[in-house]
PDB file of C-alpha atoms in Angstrom:
ATOM      1  CA  TRP F   1      13.789 -20.750  20.875  1.00 86.00           C
ATOM      2  CA  GLU F   2      15.705 -19.723  23.986  1.00 90.00           C
ATOM      3  CA  ALA F   3      19.152 -20.382  22.498  1.00 92.00           C
ATOM      4  CA  VAL F   4      18.278 -18.663  19.213  1.00 91.00           C
ATOM      5  CA  LEU F   5      16.904 -15.624  21.042  1.00 93.00           C
ATOM      6  CA  ALA F   6      19.897 -15.439  23.396  1.00 94.00           C
ATOM      7  CA  ALA F   7      22.319 -15.624  20.465  1.00 94.00           C
ATOM      8  CA  TYR F   8      20.419 -12.947  18.533  1.00 94.00           C
ATOM      9  CA  LEU F   9      20.292 -10.630  21.539  1.00 95.00           C
ATOM     10  CA  ALA F  10      24.029 -11.113  22.191  1.00 95.00           C
ATOM     11  CA  ARG F  11      24.849 -10.296  18.547  1.00 95.00           C
ATOM     12  CA  SER F  12      22.674  -7.196  18.860  1.00 94.00           C
ATOM     13  CA  GLY F  13      24.351  -6.083  22.093  1.00 94.00           C
ATOM     14  CA  LEU F  14      21.193  -6.708  24.120  1.00 95.00           C
ATOM     15  CA  ARG F  15      20.610  -8.714  27.287  1.00 94.00           C
ATOM     16  CA  VAL F  16      18.228 -11.565  27.959  1.00 94.00           C
ATOM     17  CA  THR F  17      15.985 -10.019  30.608  1.00 95.00           C
ATOM     18  CA  ARG F  18      13.276 -11.616  32.725  1.00 94.00           C
ATOM     19  CA  GLN F  19      10.682  -9.553  30.864  1.00 95.00           C
ATOM     20  CA  ARG F  20      11.901 -10.650  27.413  1.00 95.00           C
ATOM     21  CA  ARG F  21      12.037 -14.272  28.542  1.00 95.00           C
ATOM     22  CA  ALA F  22       8.506 -14.082  30.020  1.00 95.00           C
ATOM     23  CA  ILE F  23       7.101 -12.457  26.883  1.00 96.00           C
ATOM     24  CA  ALA F  24       8.807 -14.963  24.584  1.00 96.00           C
ATOM     25  CA  ALA F  25       7.616 -17.884  26.730  1.00 94.00           C
ATOM     26  CA  ALA F  26       4.049 -16.552  26.660  1.00 94.00           C
ATOM     27  CA  PHE F  27       4.246 -16.055  22.890  1.00 94.00           C
ATOM     28  CA  PHE F  28       5.524 -19.562  22.207  1.00 92.00           C
ATOM     29  CA  SER F  29       2.933 -21.140  24.490  1.00 91.00           C
ATOM     30  CA  HIS F  30       0.064 -19.067  23.019  1.00 87.00           C
ATOM     31  CA  ARG F  31      -2.306 -20.995  20.796  1.00 82.00           C
ATOM     32  CA  GLY F  32      -3.241 -19.306  17.578  1.00 81.00           C
ATOM     33  CA  HIS F  33      -2.106 -16.036  16.065  1.00 88.00           C
ATOM     34  CA  PRO F  34      -2.144 -13.358  18.771  1.00 91.00           C
ATOM     35  CA  ASN F  35      -1.897  -9.663  18.127  1.00 91.00           C
ATOM     36  CA  ILE F  36       0.011  -7.477  20.563  1.00 92.00           C
ATOM     37  CA  ASP F  37      -3.096  -6.657  22.639  1.00 93.00           C
ATOM     38  CA  GLU F  38      -4.006 -10.345  23.008  1.00 92.00           C
ATOM     39  CA  LEU F  39      -0.475 -11.306  23.987  1.00 94.00           C
ATOM     40  CA  TYR F  40      -0.242  -8.392  26.423  1.00 95.00           C
ATOM     41  CA  SER F  41      -3.553  -9.424  28.036  1.00 93.00           C
ATOM     42  CA  SER F  42      -2.333 -12.969  28.500  1.00 91.00           C
ATOM     43  CA  ILE F  43       0.922 -11.765  30.094  1.00 93.00           C
ATOM     44  CA  ARG F  44      -0.581  -9.121  32.397  1.00 92.00           C
ATOM     45  CA  ALA F  45      -2.182 -11.561  34.824  1.00 88.00           C
ATOM     46  CA  GLU F  46       1.106 -13.237  35.691  1.00 91.00           C
ATOM     47  CA  HIS F  47       3.440 -10.293  35.015  1.00 94.00           C
ATOM     48  CA  PRO F  48       1.573  -7.031  35.818  1.00 94.00           C
ATOM     49  CA  HIS F  49       4.873  -5.090  35.797  1.00 94.00           C
ATOM     50  CA  ILE F  50       5.423  -5.720  32.061  1.00 95.00           C
ATOM     51  CA  GLY F  51       4.149  -2.865  29.919  1.00 94.00           C
ATOM     52  CA  GLN F  52       2.593  -3.031  26.474  1.00 94.00           C
ATOM     53  CA  ALA F  53       5.558  -1.199  24.917  1.00 95.00           C
ATOM     54  CA  THR F  54       7.882  -3.922  26.247  1.00 95.00           C
ATOM     55  CA  VAL F  55       5.662  -6.559  24.662  1.00 95.00           C
ATOM     56  CA  TYR F  56       5.747  -4.668  21.356  1.00 94.00           C
ATOM     57  CA  ARG F  57       9.549  -4.295  21.400  1.00 95.00           C
ATOM     58  CA  THR F  58      10.066  -7.930  22.353  1.00 96.00           C
ATOM     59  CA  LEU F  59       7.781  -9.127  19.542  1.00 95.00           C
ATOM     60  CA  LYS F  60       9.846  -7.014  17.157  1.00 95.00           C
ATOM     61  CA  LEU F  61      12.978  -8.736  18.466  1.00 96.00           C
ATOM     62  CA  LEU F  62      11.349 -12.137  17.929  1.00 96.00           C
ATOM     63  CA  VAL F  63      10.504 -11.172  14.357  1.00 94.00           C
ATOM     64  CA  ASP F  64      13.969  -9.712  13.697  1.00 94.00           C
ATOM     65  CA  SER F  65      15.593 -12.867  15.092  1.00 94.00           C
ATOM     66  CA  GLY F  66      13.533 -15.062  12.747  1.00 89.00           C
ATOM     67  CA  LEU F  67      11.614 -16.701  15.596  1.00 93.00           C
ATOM     68  CA  ALA F  68       8.246 -15.093  14.789  1.00 93.00           C
ATOM     69  CA  GLU F  69       6.411 -14.063  11.658  1.00 88.00           C
ATOM     70  CA  PRO F  70       3.984 -11.164  11.394  1.00 90.00           C
ATOM     71  CA  SER F  71       0.856 -11.487   9.261  1.00 84.00           C
ATOM     72  CA  ARG F  72      -1.957  -9.146   8.370  1.00 82.00           C
ATOM     73  CA  PHE F  73      -5.188 -11.041   7.887  1.00 77.00           C
ATOM     74  CA  GLY F  74      -7.470  -8.112   7.105  1.00 71.00           C
ATOM     75  CA  ASP F  75      -8.723  -7.448  10.623  1.00 74.00           C
ATOM     76  CA  GLY F  76      -6.733  -4.218  10.918  1.00 81.00           C
ATOM     77  CA  THR F  77      -4.078  -5.657  13.240  1.00 86.00           C
ATOM     78  CA  THR F  78      -0.812  -7.474  12.863  1.00 91.00           C
ATOM     79  CA  ARG F  79      -0.915 -11.027  14.163  1.00 89.00           C
ATOM     80  CA  TYR F  80       2.097 -13.147  14.996  1.00 92.00           C
ATOM     81  CA  GLU F  81       2.957 -16.827  14.854  1.00 86.00           C
ATOM     82  CA  ALA F  82       6.031 -18.849  15.631  1.00 87.00           C
ATOM     83  CA  ALA F  83       8.287 -19.229  12.596  1.00 85.00           C
ATOM     84  CA  HIS F  84       9.102 -22.780  11.599  1.00 73.00           C
ATOM     85  CA  ALA F  85      11.408 -23.012   8.584  1.00 57.00           C
ATOM     86  CA  ASP F  86      10.195 -26.467   7.610  1.00 65.00           C
ATOM     87  CA  ASP F  87       6.508 -25.984   8.418  1.00 72.00           C
ATOM     88  CA  HIS F  88       4.947 -24.044   5.553  1.00 76.00           C
ATOM     89  CA  HIS F  89       1.201 -23.683   5.814  1.00 79.00           C
ATOM     90  CA  ASP F  90      -1.575 -21.482   4.531  1.00 84.00           C
ATOM     91  CA  HIS F  91      -4.575 -19.944   6.273  1.00 82.00           C
ATOM     92  CA  LEU F  92      -8.358 -19.847   6.128  1.00 88.00           C
ATOM     93  CA  ILE F  93      -9.778 -16.738   7.836  1.00 84.00           C
ATOM     94  CA  CYS F  94     -13.419 -16.350   8.860  1.00 86.00           C
ATOM     95  CA  VAL F  95     -14.500 -12.763   8.158  1.00 83.00           C
ATOM     96  CA  GLU F  96     -17.416 -13.172  10.575  1.00 82.00           C
ATOM     97  CA  CYS F  97     -15.736 -14.422  13.752  1.00 82.00           C
ATOM     98  CA  GLY F  98     -12.012 -14.041  13.020  1.00 79.00           C
ATOM     99  CA  HIS F  99     -11.239 -17.771  13.415  1.00 82.00           C
ATOM    100  CA  ILE F 100      -7.957 -18.758  11.716  1.00 81.00           C
ATOM    101  CA  VAL F 101      -7.407 -22.263  10.400  1.00 84.00           C
ATOM    102  CA  GLU F 102      -3.944 -23.382   9.339  1.00 79.00           C
ATOM    103  CA  PHE F 103      -3.759 -25.961   6.565  1.00 86.00           C
ATOM    104  CA  ARG F 104      -1.278 -27.601   4.230  1.00 84.00           C
ATOM    105  CA  ASP F 105      -2.185 -29.024   0.859  1.00 89.00           C
ATOM    106  CA  ASP F 106       0.584 -30.597  -1.202  1.00 88.00           C
ATOM    107  CA  GLU F 107      -1.473 -30.360  -4.403  1.00 92.00           C
ATOM    108  CA  ILE F 108      -1.835 -26.580  -4.000  1.00 89.00           C
ATOM    109  CA  GLU F 109       1.907 -26.314  -3.366  1.00 87.00           C
ATOM    110  CA  ARG F 110       2.681 -28.352  -6.514  1.00 90.00           C
ATOM    111  CA  ARG F 111       0.313 -26.236  -8.610  1.00 92.00           C
ATOM    112  CA  GLN F 112       1.885 -22.998  -7.369  1.00 90.00           C
ATOM    113  CA  ILE F 113       5.331 -24.242  -8.370  1.00 89.00           C
ATOM    114  CA  ALA F 114       4.033 -25.327 -11.806  1.00 93.00           C
ATOM    115  CA  ILE F 115       2.370 -21.945 -12.347  1.00 94.00           C
ATOM    116  CA  ALA F 116       5.578 -20.142 -11.407  1.00 94.00           C
ATOM    117  CA  GLU F 117       7.667 -22.346 -13.737  1.00 94.00           C
ATOM    118  CA  ARG F 118       5.197 -21.895 -16.593  1.00 95.00           C
ATOM    119  CA  ASN F 119       5.579 -18.137 -16.171  1.00 95.00           C
ATOM    120  CA  ARG F 120       9.365 -18.307 -15.831  1.00 95.00           C
ATOM    121  CA  PHE F 121       9.168 -17.052 -12.281  1.00 94.00           C
ATOM    122  CA  ALA F 122      11.480 -17.999  -9.403  1.00 91.00           C
ATOM    123  CA  VAL F 123       9.446 -18.176  -6.193  1.00 87.00           C
ATOM    124  CA  THR F 124      11.326 -17.082  -3.092  1.00 84.00           C
ATOM    125  CA  ASP F 125       8.353 -17.210  -0.706  1.00 78.00           C
ATOM    126  CA  HIS F 126       4.595 -17.025  -0.711  1.00 81.00           C
ATOM    127  CA  LYS F 127       1.613 -16.753   1.594  1.00 80.00           C
ATOM    128  CA  MET F 128      -1.874 -17.873   0.780  1.00 85.00           C
ATOM    129  CA  VAL F 129      -4.814 -16.620   2.801  1.00 85.00           C
ATOM    130  CA  ILE F 130      -8.365 -17.608   1.928  1.00 89.00           C
ATOM    131  CA  TYR F 131     -11.129 -15.423   3.351  1.00 87.00           C
ATOM    132  CA  GLY F 132     -14.647 -16.715   3.907  1.00 89.00           C
ATOM    133  CA  SER F 133     -17.107 -17.631   6.633  1.00 87.00           C
ATOM    134  CA  CYS F 134     -17.410 -20.504   9.035  1.00 85.00           C
ATOM    135  CA  GLN F 135     -20.298 -22.631   7.837  1.00 85.00           C
ATOM    136  CA  ASP F 136     -21.284 -23.669  11.353  1.00 75.00           C
ATOM    137  CA  GLY F 137     -24.360 -21.551  12.114  1.00 70.00           C
ATOM    138  CA  LYS F 138     -23.751 -22.145  15.806  1.00 70.00           C
ATOM    139  CA  CYS F 139     -20.107 -21.077  15.647  1.00 72.00           C
ATOM    140  CA  PRO F 140     -19.185 -20.284  19.282  1.00 69.00           C
ATOM    141  CA  ARG F 141     -16.657 -17.667  18.170  1.00 72.00           C
ATOM    142  CA  ARG F 142     -19.135 -15.621  16.144  1.00 69.00           C
ATOM    143  CA  PRO F 143     -20.691 -12.702  18.019  1.00 64.00           C
ATOM    144  CA  SER F 144     -24.251 -13.677  19.019  1.00 61.00           C
ATOM    145  CA  ASP F 145     -25.830 -10.867  16.983  1.00 55.00           C
ATOM    146  CA  ASN F 146     -24.198 -12.238  13.810  1.00 48.00           C
ATOM    147  CA  LYS F 147     -25.206 -15.908  14.187  1.00 45.00           C
ATOM    148  CA  SER F 148     -28.214 -15.559  11.902  1.00 43.00           C
ATOM    149  CA  LEU F 149     -26.617 -13.281   9.311  1.00 41.00           C
ATOM    150  CA  PRO F 150     -25.536 -14.686   5.951  1.00 40.00           C
ATOM    151  CA  PRO F 151     -21.797 -14.646   5.180  1.00 41.00           C
ATOM    152  CA  ARG F 152     -20.519 -11.292   3.923  1.00 40.00           C
ATOM    153  CA  ALA F 153     -19.334 -11.258   0.318  1.00 34.00           C
ATOM    154  CA  LEU F 154     -17.144  -8.225   0.876  1.00 34.00           C
ATOM    155  CA  HIS F 155     -14.633  -7.705   3.677  1.00 38.00           C
ATOM    156  CA  GLU F 156     -12.355  -4.673   3.752  1.00 38.00           C
ATOM    157  CA  GLY F 157     -12.457  -4.225  -0.022  1.00 38.00           C
ATOM    158  CA  ARG F 158     -11.857  -7.850  -1.081  1.00 40.00           C
ATOM    159  CA  LYS F 159     -14.405  -9.177  -3.536  1.00 39.00           C
ATOM    160  CA  SER F 160     -15.424 -12.790  -3.491  1.00 39.00           C
ATOM    161  CA  THR F 161     -14.774 -14.592  -6.744  1.00 36.00           C
TER     162      THR F 161
END
C-alpha cells in the first residue's frame, strides 16, 4: 500500500507526511470495517497530535487512490475496508450488535452472473449485504439490554422477506 499511496500522492501534487503514513498504517492494520470515529480513536492514543479532519481527508485519499472502499451498512455511518482487486466478498450485518461477517460463496457468484446474462445485463460491479441478527443469544457484541430481545424484522426501513 505504501508504494501505491506514494505514487498517487505524487501524481496529485501531495506529499507523503508522517500523519498520512500513520493514518494509513493504522487503517491497514485495523481489523474489521472502521468508520472515521473508530479509526480516529485507535490513532489518538499513539498520535494525539493528529486531528479528526486529517483522518477524514486521509481516508478520502485512500479511497481516491483505490486503496480503500467505503460502504454504508445501514448504521448511519460510512465504514471503510482495504480494497483488494482480486478478493471479492459479500457481507452479513447483524442489526442488533453491528457485527460484520465477510463471506464468499462461489455458487452465489455464479447465480448472479447467470441472472445478469438471462436479463441481457453486463455486470460491472456488485455488492451484496445481508441484514439479520446473530443467533447466539449470548453474543458478546450485543448490548446487554438487548440480549433477551427477539431479532428485529425491520431495520432502517428494510423489510425482511
